[in-house]
Coordinates of C-alpha atoms and ligand atoms in Angstrom, one line a residue:
Chain J
M299 CA 4.1 122.1 84.5
K300 CA 5.2 124.7 87.1
L301 CA 7.9 126.9 85.8
L302 CA 9.8 129.6 87.7
V303 CA 11.8 132.2 85.8
C304 CA 14.4 134.3 87.7
V305 CA 14.5 137.8 86.2
S306 CA 17.0 140.6 87.0
K307 CA 17.0 144.3 86.2
T308 CA 20.1 145.7 84.4
P309 CA 21.0 149.1 82.9
D310 CA 20.1 149.4 79.2
T311 CA 22.9 148.3 76.9
T312 CA 23.5 151.9 75.8
A313 CA 23.5 153.3 79.4
K314 CA 26.4 155.5 80.3
I315 CA 28.3 153.8 83.0
S316 CA 29.5 156.1 85.8
F317 CA 30.0 155.9 89.5
N318 CA 29.4 158.2 92.5
A319 CA 32.1 160.6 93.7
D320 CA 34.1 158.1 95.8
N321 CA 33.6 155.3 93.2
S322 CA 31.9 153.1 95.7
E323 CA 28.5 152.8 93.9
F324 CA 27.0 152.7 90.4
N325 CA 25.5 156.1 89.5
G326 CA 22.0 155.2 88.4
A327 CA 20.9 158.9 87.7
G328 CA 19.3 159.1 84.3
V329 CA 19.9 155.5 83.5
Q330 CA 17.2 153.5 81.7
Y331 CA 16.7 150.0 83.1
I332 CA 15.7 146.9 81.2
M333 CA 15.1 143.3 82.0
N334 CA 18.4 141.4 81.6
P335 CA 18.2 140.3 77.9
Y336 CA 19.1 136.6 78.6
D337 CA 16.3 136.4 81.2
E338 CA 13.7 138.1 78.9
W339 CA 14.6 137.0 75.4
Y340 CA 15.5 133.4 76.1
A341 CA 14.5 132.1 79.5
L342 CA 11.1 133.7 79.8
V343 CA 10.1 133.2 76.2
R344 CA 11.1 129.5 76.3
A345 CA 9.1 129.1 79.5
M346 CA 6.1 130.7 77.8
E347 CA 6.4 128.4 74.8
L348 CA 6.5 125.3 77.1
K349 CA 3.4 126.6 78.9
E350 CA 1.6 127.2 75.7
A351 CA 2.4 123.7 74.5
T352 CA 1.7 121.7 77.6
G353 CA -0.2 123.9 80.0
G354 CA 0.9 125.0 83.4
T355 CA 2.1 128.2 85.0
V356 CA 5.0 130.6 84.6
T357 CA 6.0 132.5 87.8
L358 CA 8.6 135.3 87.8
I359 CA 10.9 135.9 90.7
N360 CA 13.0 139.0 91.2
V361 CA 15.2 139.8 94.2
G362 CA 15.2 143.6 94.5
P363 CA 13.5 146.8 95.6
A364 CA 10.1 148.2 94.7
E365 CA 11.4 150.1 91.7
N366 CA 12.0 146.7 90.0
D367 CA 8.3 146.3 89.6
T368 CA 8.4 148.0 86.2
V369 CA 10.7 145.3 84.9
I370 CA 8.5 142.6 86.5
R371 CA 5.4 144.1 84.8
K372 CA 7.2 143.7 81.4
G373 CA 7.6 140.0 82.1
L374 CA 3.9 139.8 83.1
A375 CA 3.0 141.6 79.8
I376 CA 5.0 139.0 77.9
G377 CA 2.7 136.4 79.5
A378 CA 3.9 135.2 82.9
D379 CA 1.0 134.4 85.2
D380 CA 2.2 135.9 88.4
A381 CA 5.4 137.2 90.2
I382 CA 7.2 137.3 93.4
R383 CA 9.5 140.0 94.5
I384 CA 11.8 139.5 97.5
N385 CA 12.0 143.0 98.9
C386 CA 15.7 144.0 99.5
N387 CA 18.7 145.6 97.9
P388 CA 21.0 142.6 97.2
K389 CA 24.7 143.0 97.1
S390 CA 26.0 139.6 96.1
S391 CA 24.9 136.7 93.9
L392 CA 25.0 134.2 96.7
Y393 CA 22.5 136.4 98.6
V394 CA 20.2 136.5 95.6
A395 CA 20.4 132.8 95.0
K396 CA 19.7 132.1 98.7
Q397 CA 16.5 134.1 98.4
I398 CA 15.4 132.4 95.2
A399 CA 16.1 129.0 96.6
E400 CA 14.2 129.8 99.9
F401 CA 11.1 130.7 97.8
A402 CA 11.5 127.8 95.3
K403 CA 12.2 124.9 97.7
D404 CA 8.6 124.2 98.6
G405 CA 7.1 125.5 95.4
G406 CA 7.1 122.2 93.4
F407 CA 8.6 123.8 90.3
D408 CA 9.5 121.5 87.5
I409 CA 12.0 123.8 85.9
V410 CA 13.8 126.9 87.3
F411 CA 15.0 129.1 84.4
C412 CA 17.6 131.9 84.6
G413 CA 19.7 133.8 82.1
K414 CA 23.2 132.7 81.4
E415 CA 24.6 135.9 83.0
T416 CA 23.5 139.4 83.7
I417 CA 24.9 142.1 81.4
D418 CA 26.0 144.3 84.4
Y419 CA 27.9 142.0 86.8
N420 CA 28.6 139.2 84.3
G421 CA 28.8 136.6 86.9
S422 CA 27.1 133.4 85.4
E423 CA 26.7 132.3 89.0
V424 CA 23.1 132.5 90.2
G425 CA 21.7 129.4 88.3
G426 CA 24.4 127.1 89.7
M427 CA 24.0 128.5 93.2
V428 CA 20.2 128.0 93.1
A429 CA 20.6 124.5 91.8
E430 CA 23.1 123.7 94.6
Y431 CA 20.8 125.1 97.3
L432 CA 17.9 123.1 95.9
G433 CA 19.9 120.0 95.3
M434 CA 18.8 119.9 91.6
P435 CA 20.9 119.3 88.5
F436 CA 22.1 122.4 86.7
I437 CA 22.4 122.7 83.0
S438 CA 24.3 125.8 82.0
F439 CA 24.0 127.8 78.7
A440 CA 21.1 126.0 77.1
S441 CA 20.5 126.9 73.5
K442 CA 17.7 124.3 72.9
L443 CA 15.3 122.6 75.3
E444 CA 12.6 120.1 74.4
M445 CA 10.5 118.2 76.9
D446 CA 10.3 114.5 76.6
G447 CA 8.8 111.8 78.9
N448 CA 9.6 112.8 82.5
G449 CA 12.4 115.2 81.6
A450 CA 14.1 117.3 78.9
T451 CA 16.6 117.0 76.2
I452 CA 18.8 120.1 76.3
T453 CA 21.6 121.3 74.0
R454 CA 24.1 123.5 75.8
D455 CA 27.2 125.4 74.8
I456 CA 30.4 123.8 76.0
D457 CA 34.0 124.9 75.4
G458 CA 34.6 124.6 71.7
G459 CA 31.1 123.3 70.7
K460 CA 27.8 122.0 71.8
E461 CA 26.6 119.0 73.8
T462 CA 23.1 117.5 74.0
V463 CA 22.1 116.1 77.4
G464 CA 19.1 114.4 79.0
V465 CA 17.9 115.4 82.4
A466 CA 14.8 114.5 84.6
T467 CA 12.8 117.2 86.2
P468 CA 13.1 119.1 88.4
F469 CA 16.2 121.0 87.3
V470 CA 17.7 124.4 86.9
V471 CA 18.7 125.7 83.5
S472 CA 20.5 128.9 82.4
A473 CA 19.4 130.3 79.0
A474 CA 21.8 131.3 76.2
K475 CA 21.2 132.7 72.8
G476 CA 19.1 130.4 70.6
L477 CA 16.8 129.0 73.3
A478 CA 13.9 131.2 72.0
E479 CA 13.2 134.3 69.9
Q480 CA 12.6 137.7 71.6
R481 CA 8.9 138.6 71.9
I482 CA 7.5 142.1 72.0
P483 CA 4.5 142.4 74.4
N484 CA 1.3 143.4 72.7
M485 CA -1.3 145.9 74.0
R486 CA -3.5 143.1 75.4
G487 CA -0.6 141.7 77.3
I488 CA 0.3 145.1 78.7
M489 CA -3.3 145.7 79.9
Q490 CA -3.6 142.3 81.5
A491 CA -0.2 142.7 83.2
R492 CA -1.6 145.6 85.3
R493 CA -4.1 143.2 87.0
K494 CA -1.7 140.4 87.6
P495 CA -0.4 139.9 91.1
I496 CA 3.2 140.8 92.3
D497 CA 3.6 139.1 95.7
V498 CA 6.1 140.9 97.9
K499 CA 8.0 138.9 100.4
E500 CA 10.7 139.8 102.9
P501 CA 14.1 138.2 102.5
V502 CA 15.6 135.6 104.8
A503 CA 18.6 136.6 106.7
F504 CA 21.9 135.9 105.0
D505 CA 25.4 137.5 105.3
D506 CA 27.1 138.7 102.2
L507 CA 30.4 137.0 101.6
S508 CA 31.5 139.2 98.8
T509 CA 31.0 143.0 98.3
V510 CA 32.2 145.4 95.7
V511 CA 34.4 147.9 97.4
S512 CA 35.2 150.2 94.5
Y513 CA 34.7 150.8 90.8
D514 CA 37.1 152.1 88.2
M515 CA 37.0 152.8 84.5
P516 CA 39.4 150.9 82.1
P517 CA 42.5 152.8 81.1
A518 CA 41.8 155.1 78.1
K519 CA 43.1 154.0 74.8
A520 CA 45.8 155.9 72.9
A521 CA 44.6 157.5 69.7
C522 CA 44.1 155.2 66.8
K523 CA 47.0 155.1 64.3
M524 CA 45.5 155.5 60.8
L525 CA 47.3 153.6 58.0
D526 CA 47.6 154.0 54.3
P527 CA 45.0 151.5 52.8
E528 CA 47.4 150.9 49.9
D529 CA 50.2 149.7 52.2
M530 CA 49.2 146.7 54.2
D531 CA 52.8 145.6 54.5
E532 CA 53.1 148.5 57.0
L533 CA 50.2 147.2 59.1
V534 CA 51.8 143.7 59.2
R535 CA 55.1 145.3 60.1
L536 CA 53.5 147.3 63.0
L537 CA 51.7 144.3 64.4
H538 CA 55.0 142.5 64.4
E539 CA 57.4 145.2 65.5
E540 CA 55.3 147.6 67.5
A541 CA 52.5 145.6 68.9
K542 CA 54.7 142.5 68.9
I543 CA 51.9 140.1 68.1
I544 CA 52.3 138.5 64.8
Chain O
M219 CA 46.1 126.3 104.1
S220 CA 46.4 126.1 100.3
V221 CA 45.2 127.4 97.0
L222 CA 43.4 124.7 95.0
V223 CA 43.4 125.0 91.2
F224 CA 41.1 123.0 88.9
A225 CA 43.1 122.3 85.7
E226 CA 40.7 121.6 82.8
S227 CA 41.4 119.0 80.2
Q228 CA 39.8 118.3 76.8
G229 CA 40.1 115.0 75.0
G230 CA 42.8 113.7 77.5
Q231 CA 45.0 116.8 77.1
F232 CA 45.3 119.9 79.3
K233 CA 44.0 123.0 77.7
K234 CA 46.3 126.0 77.6
S235 CA 43.9 127.6 80.1
A236 CA 44.8 124.9 82.6
F237 CA 48.4 126.3 82.7
E238 CA 47.0 129.8 82.9
A239 CA 44.9 128.7 85.9
V240 CA 47.9 127.1 87.6
T241 CA 50.0 130.2 87.0
Y242 CA 47.3 132.3 88.5
G243 CA 47.0 129.9 91.5
Y244 CA 50.7 129.9 92.1
K245 CA 50.8 133.7 92.1
T246 CA 47.8 133.8 94.5
A247 CA 49.5 131.3 96.8
Q248 CA 52.6 133.5 96.9
V249 CA 50.4 136.5 97.9
L250 CA 48.9 134.3 100.7
G251 CA 52.2 132.7 101.7
T252 CA 51.0 129.2 101.0
E253 CA 51.2 126.4 98.4
C254 CA 49.4 125.8 95.2
I255 CA 47.8 122.4 94.6
A256 CA 46.2 121.4 91.3
I257 CA 43.4 118.9 90.7
C258 CA 42.5 117.2 87.4
L259 CA 39.3 115.3 86.8
G260 CA 38.6 112.3 84.5
E261 CA 40.9 111.7 81.5
A262 CA 43.5 114.5 81.8
G263 CA 46.8 115.5 80.4
N264 CA 50.1 114.5 81.9
A265 CA 49.3 115.6 85.5
A266 CA 52.9 116.0 86.6
D267 CA 53.4 118.8 84.0
L268 CA 51.3 121.1 86.2
G269 CA 54.3 121.3 88.5
N270 CA 56.1 123.3 85.9
Y271 CA 53.7 126.1 86.4
G272 CA 53.9 126.1 90.1
A273 CA 51.7 123.3 91.5
S274 CA 53.5 121.7 94.5
K275 CA 51.4 118.5 94.0
V276 CA 48.6 117.4 91.7
L277 CA 45.5 115.5 92.8
S278 CA 44.2 113.2 90.1
V279 CA 40.6 111.8 90.1
A280 CA 40.7 109.4 87.2
D281 CA 37.1 108.3 87.5
S282 CA 35.7 107.8 84.0
A283 CA 32.4 109.3 85.2
L284 CA 34.2 112.6 85.1
N285 CA 35.2 112.4 81.4
T286 CA 32.0 114.4 80.7
V287 CA 31.3 117.6 82.4
D288 CA 28.6 117.2 84.9
S289 CA 28.5 120.4 87.0
Q290 CA 27.2 118.6 90.1
A291 CA 29.8 115.9 90.0
Y292 CA 32.6 118.4 89.3
T293 CA 31.4 120.7 92.1
S294 CA 31.2 117.8 94.6
V295 CA 34.6 116.4 93.8
I296 CA 36.4 119.8 93.8
A297 CA 34.6 120.7 97.1
Q298 CA 35.8 117.5 98.7
A299 CA 39.4 118.2 97.6
A300 CA 39.1 121.8 98.9
E301 CA 37.9 120.6 102.3
K302 CA 40.6 117.8 102.6
N303 CA 43.4 120.2 101.7
G304 CA 42.3 123.1 103.7
A305 CA 42.0 125.3 100.6
S306 CA 41.4 128.9 101.4
V307 CA 41.1 129.8 97.7
V308 CA 39.7 127.7 94.8
V309 CA 40.7 128.8 91.3
L310 CA 38.8 127.9 88.2
M311 CA 38.9 129.3 84.6
H312 CA 35.9 131.4 83.5
S313 CA 35.3 129.0 80.6
A314 CA 32.0 127.3 79.8
T315 CA 33.0 124.5 82.2
G316 CA 34.2 126.9 84.9
K317 CA 31.1 129.1 84.6
G318 CA 29.0 125.9 85.1
I319 CA 30.7 125.2 88.3
V320 CA 31.6 128.5 89.9
G321 CA 28.1 129.2 91.4
G322 CA 27.5 125.7 92.7
L323 CA 30.9 125.5 94.3
S324 CA 30.6 128.8 96.1
A325 CA 27.1 127.8 97.4
R326 CA 28.5 124.3 98.5
L327 CA 31.6 125.8 100.3
N328 CA 29.7 128.8 101.6
A329 CA 32.4 130.8 99.8
G330 CA 32.3 134.4 98.6
S331 CA 33.1 134.4 94.9
A332 CA 34.6 136.6 92.2
P333 CA 33.7 135.3 88.8
G334 CA 35.7 136.5 85.8
V335 CA 38.7 138.1 87.5
N336 CA 41.6 139.5 85.5
Q337 CA 44.2 140.4 88.2
I338 CA 46.0 138.7 91.0
P339 CA 44.3 139.3 94.4
T340 CA 45.8 141.5 97.1
N341 CA 45.7 140.5 100.8
D342 CA 46.6 143.6 102.9
G343 CA 44.3 143.0 105.7
A344 CA 41.5 142.2 103.3
F345 CA 41.3 139.8 100.4
R346 CA 40.5 141.8 97.3
V347 CA 40.5 141.1 93.6
K348 CA 39.5 143.0 90.4
K349 CA 37.1 141.9 87.7
N350 CA 35.4 143.5 84.7
V351 CA 31.8 144.5 85.1
F352 CA 29.2 146.1 82.8
S353 CA 30.5 143.9 80.0
G354 CA 34.0 145.4 80.1
K355 CA 32.9 149.0 80.4
A356 CA 34.1 149.2 84.0
I357 CA 36.2 147.4 86.6
A358 CA 35.1 146.4 90.1
E359 CA 37.2 145.6 93.1
V360 CA 35.6 142.8 95.1
E361 CA 36.3 142.0 98.7
L362 CA 35.8 138.4 99.8
T363 CA 35.2 137.9 103.5
S364 CA 34.5 134.2 103.8
D365 CA 37.1 131.6 105.0
V366 CA 37.0 129.9 101.6
K367 CA 36.9 131.9 98.4
V368 CA 36.1 130.9 94.9
I369 CA 37.6 132.7 91.9
S370 CA 37.2 132.2 88.2
V371 CA 39.9 133.7 85.9
M372 CA 39.2 135.2 82.5
G373 CA 40.9 133.3 79.7
N374 CA 44.0 134.9 78.1
S375 CA 44.5 137.3 81.1
F376 CA 47.6 135.6 82.3
Q377 CA 50.2 133.8 80.2
P378 CA 51.4 130.5 81.6
E379 CA 54.8 130.9 83.2
V380 CA 57.2 128.0 83.8
V381 CA 58.5 128.4 87.4
G382 CA 59.1 124.8 88.6
S383 CA 59.5 121.2 87.7
P384 CA 57.1 118.3 87.3
A385 CA 55.1 117.6 90.5
T386 CA 54.2 114.4 92.3
V387 CA 50.8 113.1 91.4
E388 CA 48.5 111.7 94.0
T389 CA 45.3 109.8 93.4
F390 CA 42.5 111.6 95.3
A391 CA 39.9 109.2 96.5
A392 CA 36.7 111.2 95.9
D393 CA 33.2 110.2 96.4
V394 CA 31.8 110.8 92.9
P395 CA 28.1 111.3 93.0
A396 CA 25.9 109.4 90.5
A397 CA 25.4 111.4 87.3
R398 CA 22.0 113.1 86.9
I399 CA 22.7 114.3 83.4
T400 CA 23.3 111.9 80.5
V401 CA 25.2 113.1 77.5
K402 CA 23.5 112.1 74.3
S403 CA 25.9 113.7 71.8
V404 CA 28.8 116.1 71.5
D405 CA 29.3 118.4 68.6
K406 CA 32.7 120.0 68.6
V407 CA 33.5 122.8 66.2
Q408 CA 36.1 121.1 64.0
G409 CA 39.4 122.4 62.8
S410 CA 39.2 126.0 64.0
V411 CA 40.3 127.6 67.3
P412 CA 37.4 127.9 69.8
L413 CA 36.6 131.6 70.0
P414 CA 36.8 132.3 73.7
E415 CA 40.3 130.8 73.8
A416 CA 41.7 132.3 70.6
E417 CA 44.6 134.7 70.8
I418 CA 43.8 136.2 67.4
V419 CA 40.3 136.8 66.2
V420 CA 39.1 138.0 62.7
S421 CA 35.6 139.4 63.0
A422 CA 33.4 140.8 60.3
G423 CA 30.0 142.6 60.2
R424 CA 27.3 143.7 57.9
G425 CA 29.8 145.5 55.7
M426 CA 30.5 142.1 54.2
K427 CA 27.2 142.5 52.3
G428 CA 26.4 138.7 52.3
P429 CA 27.5 135.3 53.5
E430 CA 29.0 134.5 50.1
N431 CA 31.8 137.0 50.7
W432 CA 33.2 135.4 53.8
G433 CA 35.9 133.6 51.8
I434 CA 38.4 136.4 52.4
I435 CA 37.7 136.4 56.1
E436 CA 38.2 132.7 56.5
E437 CA 41.4 132.8 54.4
L438 CA 42.8 135.6 56.5
A439 CA 41.9 133.8 59.7
E440 CA 43.4 130.5 58.6
L441 CA 46.6 132.2 57.4
I442 CA 47.3 133.8 60.8
G443 CA 45.8 131.0 63.0
A444 CA 42.9 133.1 64.1
A445 CA 39.3 132.2 65.1
T446 CA 36.5 133.9 63.2
A447 CA 33.7 136.0 64.8
C448 CA 30.9 138.3 63.7
S449 CA 28.5 141.0 64.8
R450 CA 25.1 140.2 66.1
P451 CA 23.0 141.1 63.0
V452 CA 25.3 138.8 61.0
A453 CA 24.5 135.9 63.2
D454 CA 20.8 136.8 63.5
T455 CA 20.4 136.7 59.7
D456 CA 22.2 133.4 59.7
W457 CA 25.1 134.6 57.5
R458 CA 27.2 133.0 60.2
P459 CA 26.6 130.5 63.0
H460 CA 25.4 131.9 66.4
H461 CA 28.5 130.8 68.3
E462 CA 30.5 133.4 66.4
H463 CA 28.4 136.3 67.7
V464 CA 30.5 138.5 69.9
G465 CA 29.4 141.4 72.1
Q466 CA 27.4 142.2 75.1
T467 CA 24.7 139.6 74.2
G468 CA 27.1 137.2 72.6
V469 CA 30.5 135.9 73.6
A470 CA 32.8 138.2 75.5
I471 CA 36.4 137.8 74.4
R472 CA 39.9 139.2 75.1
P473 CA 42.3 138.1 72.4
N474 CA 45.7 139.6 71.9
L475 CA 44.6 140.9 68.5
Y476 CA 41.1 141.6 67.2
F477 CA 40.4 142.5 63.6
A478 CA 37.0 144.3 63.1
I479 CA 36.2 144.3 59.4
G480 CA 33.0 146.1 58.2
I481 CA 31.7 146.4 61.8
S482 CA 30.5 149.9 62.9
G483 CA 31.4 149.5 66.5
A484 CA 28.1 149.8 68.3
I485 CA 28.3 150.1 72.0
Q486 CA 26.9 146.6 72.5
H487 CA 29.5 145.2 70.1
L488 CA 32.4 147.0 71.8
A489 CA 31.3 145.8 75.2
G490 CA 32.3 142.2 74.3
V491 CA 35.6 143.0 72.6
N492 CA 37.0 146.1 74.2
S493 CA 39.3 144.1 76.5
S494 CA 41.3 142.9 73.4
K495 CA 44.9 143.9 73.7
V496 CA 45.2 145.3 70.2
I497 CA 42.3 146.2 67.9
V498 CA 42.6 146.8 64.1
V499 CA 39.6 148.3 62.4
I500 CA 38.9 148.2 58.7
N501 CA 35.9 150.3 57.7
K502 CA 35.1 152.7 54.8
D503 CA 33.3 155.2 57.0
P504 CA 35.7 157.6 58.7
E505 CA 33.0 158.4 61.2
A506 CA 32.6 154.7 62.3
P507 CA 32.6 154.7 66.1
F508 CA 34.9 151.7 66.1
F509 CA 37.9 153.8 65.2
K510 CA 37.7 155.4 68.6
A511 CA 38.3 152.0 70.2
A512 CA 41.0 151.0 67.7
D513 CA 44.8 150.9 67.9
Y514 CA 45.3 150.7 64.2
G515 CA 42.7 151.9 61.6
V516 CA 42.4 151.5 57.8
C517 CA 39.7 153.7 56.3
A518 CA 38.8 152.1 52.9
D519 CA 36.7 149.5 51.2
L520 CA 37.3 146.1 52.9
F521 CA 37.0 144.3 49.6
D522 CA 40.2 146.0 48.5
V523 CA 42.0 146.0 51.9
V524 CA 41.5 142.5 53.1
P525 CA 43.0 140.8 50.0
R526 CA 46.0 143.2 50.2
L527 CA 46.4 142.3 53.9
I528 CA 46.3 138.6 53.0
E529 CA 49.1 139.2 50.5
A530 CA 51.1 141.1 53.1
F531 CA 50.8 138.3 55.6
K532 CA 51.8 135.8 53.0
K533 CA 54.8 137.8 52.1
R534 CA 55.9 138.1 55.7
K535 CA 55.5 134.3 56.2
A536 CA 57.5 133.6 53.1
N537 CA 60.3 135.8 54.3
S538 CA 60.5 134.6 57.9
Ligands
FAD76 C1 20.0 145.0 73.6 C2 21.0 144.9 72.4 C3 22.0 144.1 72.5 C4 22.9 144.0 71.4 N1 24.0 143.1 71.5 C5 24.9 143.1 70.5 C6 26.0 142.2 70.5 O1 26.2 141.4 71.5 N2 26.9 142.2 69.5 C7 26.8 143.0 68.4 O2 27.6 142.9 67.5 N3 25.7 143.8 68.3 C8 24.8 143.9 69.3 N4 23.7 144.7 69.2 C9 23.5 145.4 67.9 C10 24.3 146.6 67.7 O3 23.6 147.7 68.3 C11 24.6 146.9 66.2 O4 23.3 147.0 65.6 C12 25.4 145.9 65.5 O5 26.6 145.6 66.3 C13 25.8 146.4 64.2 O6 26.4 145.4 63.4 P1 27.4 145.7 62.3 O7 28.5 146.6 62.8 O8 27.9 144.4 61.6 O9 26.5 146.4 61.2 P2 26.3 148.0 60.8 O10 26.1 148.8 62.0 O11 25.4 148.0 59.7 O12 27.8 148.4 60.3 C14 28.3 147.9 59.1 C15 29.7 148.7 59.0 O13 30.3 148.2 57.8 C16 30.9 149.3 57.1 N5 31.0 149.0 55.7 C17 30.0 148.7 54.8 N6 30.5 148.4 53.6 C18 31.9 148.4 53.8 C19 32.9 148.1 52.9 N7 32.7 147.7 51.6 N8 34.2 148.2 53.3 C20 34.4 148.6 54.6 N9 33.5 148.9 55.5 C21 32.2 148.8 55.1 C22 30.0 150.5 57.4 O14 30.7 151.7 57.3 C23 29.5 150.2 58.8 O15 30.3 150.9 59.7 C24 22.8 144.8 70.2 C25 21.7 145.7 70.2 C26 20.8 145.8 71.3 C27 19.7 146.8 71.2

């Protein structure tokens, strides 16, 4: 099987979020970057497991600048065979999806994996966009995926529960928690990753249809009101009368 | 020109979020000086009701193939309706269903998109709308420059508002593509409120010591009509099911009221819950970071406090 895994780079979950002086751009100074957890822990690891079970190849694709190579190398250390980087500074999901689809359309991939969302822009869009451009079915939020016959049986999160569906290859799937267990790359993997190829390609022209014009921080919370642990009637009263909720 | 709103149903009934979506669409249509049209797919609720929330008409596509959510089929039918009705904005909810469609729809319509918005757009020379980014740690203002725009709205950001009366319902003759996904089984969480839609959430962490102690959490939740949630290590050790895991790598929620019981308030946990309107923290450690994000705090042993809180709610119920 030929598997393609879309990987994205995000600030570490503990990164301090701040912006430049006119609030138009994320301030990346001193920020640690990681591979987006949904891409790494679930999408890539499940792709590796399928390769280990049935043979084939796992290719990574990232749409981004040269500094993303460190994140791509981590994916190669986890076991991917090779990687493509589309060399650009993307500003919108549609742009990213277009680049991935352009690369994938003649690649003969059986499954295109991506994470269910990135932890920075929280869009949940790229998978569906790639599927639409490729004319493939899209299964969102997969928490289980087993190959059978000429397709797969996939359990996905739906509103208020789970649903199990069957789909023939090729398809695009977005990975949610449960699809696989996080793997820590070992020394051998890290050494091998250094010799694996990252093929750099230039992007196809595509106009952004959405751009972030400014950033802002959420309004600061008022100080926490500490209550007497003996008197929960008071908490219930405050929720009712002050917060007007219960 | 129009604003087209997809109103989601479940089991033949509109979800509350369908009314939130129409309310959002109606307000967006007012900003643009146009009308709001709703569309419902498959077995839906009473379509005319959407008029109460501001839809001037409702398109109904009662094809039974649409009773299950097939992203491709939904995308195709909504795109056809958008084109036929000259929609300049398509509004979805940022639910599991909506997230499965938002990307495909914007690719299909060549539309700029803003997924997960929590404010009404502005249109002073440029069409702009705000959404949370960095898992709720910041807010971004996004400008959409395409003729057609796709927006998905965070649940529980807008309360449904009754502004009109029942609307006329038209059958929309859509070309429904053959399904490429077959549904084998559906496993709905029974009885309880689905977490992403819940207005009140009772969440507990490792401070609970073990799964056998969750009785008080479930009792409290049931008493006040809340959904239950948990921190990541609790789900990872299988004390609780995975779908209860909230935070940056779990479900992001924005209920009106969030109880955090025996949860330290790690940055990754806060990321998924800090948009909650009111946060109550129960923790025995006065240094627990969660108190900084809380509106009300109780610093004591949860095994003493939670039973007392249950009693207090029972008393209030009995007296009201
Ligand atoms: C990449 C990454 C992603 C992550 N994503 C998430 C995520 O999405 N969601 C998430 O929740 N975590 C996430 N985490 C984990 C997070 O960092 C914390 O480890 C986790 O949230 C801690 O869970 P907890 O608060 O239940 O446990 P602890 O941190 O162990 O806190 C337990 C709390 O209970 C209190 N307590 C103990 N006994 C009692 C008692 N009897 N009465 C009252 N209080 C008591 C303690 O004072 C303590 O504050 C992530 C971590 C990483 C590295």
